[in-house]
XYZ file of C-alpha atoms in Angstrom:
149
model
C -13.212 21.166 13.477
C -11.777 18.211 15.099
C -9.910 15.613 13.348
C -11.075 13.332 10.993
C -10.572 9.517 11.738
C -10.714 6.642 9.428
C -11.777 3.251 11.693
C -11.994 -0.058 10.614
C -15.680 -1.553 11.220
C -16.010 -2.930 15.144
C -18.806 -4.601 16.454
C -20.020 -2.208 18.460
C -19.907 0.305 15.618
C -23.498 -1.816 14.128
C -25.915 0.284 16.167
C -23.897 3.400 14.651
C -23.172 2.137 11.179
C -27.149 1.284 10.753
C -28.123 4.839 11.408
C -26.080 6.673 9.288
C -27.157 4.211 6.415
C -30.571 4.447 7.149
C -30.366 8.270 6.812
C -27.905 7.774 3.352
C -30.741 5.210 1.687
C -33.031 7.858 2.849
C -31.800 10.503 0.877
C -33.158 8.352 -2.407
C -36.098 6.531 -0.404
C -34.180 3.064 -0.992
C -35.221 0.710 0.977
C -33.831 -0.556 4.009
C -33.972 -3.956 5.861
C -32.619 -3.340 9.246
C -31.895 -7.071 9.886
C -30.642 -7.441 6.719
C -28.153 -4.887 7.231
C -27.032 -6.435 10.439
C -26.450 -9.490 8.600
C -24.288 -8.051 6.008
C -22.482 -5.692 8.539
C -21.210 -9.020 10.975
C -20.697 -10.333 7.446
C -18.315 -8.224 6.110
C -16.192 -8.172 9.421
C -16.099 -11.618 9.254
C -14.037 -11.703 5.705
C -11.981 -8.485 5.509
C -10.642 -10.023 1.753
C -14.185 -9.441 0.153
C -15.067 -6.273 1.284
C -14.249 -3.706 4.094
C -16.265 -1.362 6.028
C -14.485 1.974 7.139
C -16.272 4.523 10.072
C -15.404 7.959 9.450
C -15.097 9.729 12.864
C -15.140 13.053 13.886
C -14.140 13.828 17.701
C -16.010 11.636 19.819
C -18.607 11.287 16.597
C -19.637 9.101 13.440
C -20.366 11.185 10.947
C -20.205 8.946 7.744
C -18.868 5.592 6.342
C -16.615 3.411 3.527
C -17.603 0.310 1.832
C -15.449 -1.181 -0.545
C -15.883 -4.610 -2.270
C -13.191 -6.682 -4.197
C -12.771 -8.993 -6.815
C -10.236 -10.354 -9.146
C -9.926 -9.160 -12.617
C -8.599 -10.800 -16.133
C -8.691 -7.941 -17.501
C -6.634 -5.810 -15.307
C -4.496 -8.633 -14.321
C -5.190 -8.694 -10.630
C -7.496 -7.577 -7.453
C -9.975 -4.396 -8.365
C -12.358 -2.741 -5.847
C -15.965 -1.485 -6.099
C -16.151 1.985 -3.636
C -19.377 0.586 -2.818
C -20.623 3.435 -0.622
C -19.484 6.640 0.513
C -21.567 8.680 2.581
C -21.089 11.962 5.039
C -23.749 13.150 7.200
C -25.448 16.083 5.618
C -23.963 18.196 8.896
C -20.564 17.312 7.819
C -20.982 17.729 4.619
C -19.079 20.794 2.846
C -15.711 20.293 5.237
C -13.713 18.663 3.033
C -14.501 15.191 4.959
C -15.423 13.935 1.400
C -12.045 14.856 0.002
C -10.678 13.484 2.923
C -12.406 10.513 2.253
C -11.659 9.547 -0.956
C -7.827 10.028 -0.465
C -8.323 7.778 2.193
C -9.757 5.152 -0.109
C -7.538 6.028 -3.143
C -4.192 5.808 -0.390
C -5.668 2.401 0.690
C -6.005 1.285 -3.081
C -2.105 2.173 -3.674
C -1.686 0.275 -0.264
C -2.917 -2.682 -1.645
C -1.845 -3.297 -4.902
C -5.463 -2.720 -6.396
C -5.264 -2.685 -10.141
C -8.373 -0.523 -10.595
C -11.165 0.762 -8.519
C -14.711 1.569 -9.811
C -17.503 3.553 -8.401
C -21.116 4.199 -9.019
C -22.473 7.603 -8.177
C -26.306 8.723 -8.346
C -27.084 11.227 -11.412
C -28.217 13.845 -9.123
C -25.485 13.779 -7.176
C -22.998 16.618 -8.623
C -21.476 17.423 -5.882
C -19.908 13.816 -5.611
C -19.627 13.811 -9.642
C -17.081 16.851 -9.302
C -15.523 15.678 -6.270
C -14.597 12.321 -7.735
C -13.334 14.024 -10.877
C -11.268 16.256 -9.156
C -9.506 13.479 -7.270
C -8.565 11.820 -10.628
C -11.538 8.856 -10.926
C -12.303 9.242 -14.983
C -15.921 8.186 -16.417
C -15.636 4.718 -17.431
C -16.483 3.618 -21.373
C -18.678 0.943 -20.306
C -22.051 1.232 -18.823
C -23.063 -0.717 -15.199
C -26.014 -3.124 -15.400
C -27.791 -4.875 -13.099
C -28.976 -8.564 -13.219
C -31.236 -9.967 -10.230
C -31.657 -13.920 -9.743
């Protein structure tokens, strides 16, 4: 297997960054809004101290991506991150990319001085549920909630 690379987000990476999500939100028929998603992409290049987009490369091939959003916290007495997405390509998957991945992310964290970092993680998803746990990321006492305007 060829190395695995951890890229920060280019523009030329949109075309390849789109696909992978669009076969990710696929997996739980979310919705996706192509243009949307372009938006948000050039977005989050554009201000690398809210959130940052990682391409996970194999060889000459993407074959996943890293989102991860911050914020400041009172509570924790400084900057904390949201792993917003993680996702392999179902090829990949079973490699140890995944591992790879989230020591990338946890590295990164200790990098940065990040006080915490969260994560959300589909029910279903056990694979990802053991994963995490294994690497050290503890179910939180609180619950997540949602609120749309």
């Amino acid at each position: 297997m060829n190395p695995i690379n951890f890229l920060p987000a280019q523009k030329e990476n949109e075309s390849d960054f789109i696909a992978l999500m669009k076969d990710f939100y696929n997996i739980d028929n979310y919705p996706i809004n192509e243009n949307k998603t372009r938006e948000n992409y050039q977005y989050i290049l554009n201000q690398p101290n809210q959130a940052k987009i990682f391409m996970i490369k194999s060889g000459d091939d993407f074959v996943g991506y890293i989102i991860i959003n911050y914020l400041f916290s009172f509570e924790f007495g400084g900057t904390i991150s949201f792993l917003d997405e993680l996702y392999i390509d179902d090829k990949m998957r079973g490699k140890g990319i995944g591992k790879q991945a989230v020591a990338f992310v946890q590295h990164l964290a200790e990098k940065e001085g990040l006080k915490r970092m969260f994560l959300e993680v589909e029910p279903h998803n056990k694979p990802a549920q053991s994963l995490y746990e294994k690497l050290g990321w503890k179910h939180h006492h609180r619950s997540l909630m949602c609120y749309k305007p």
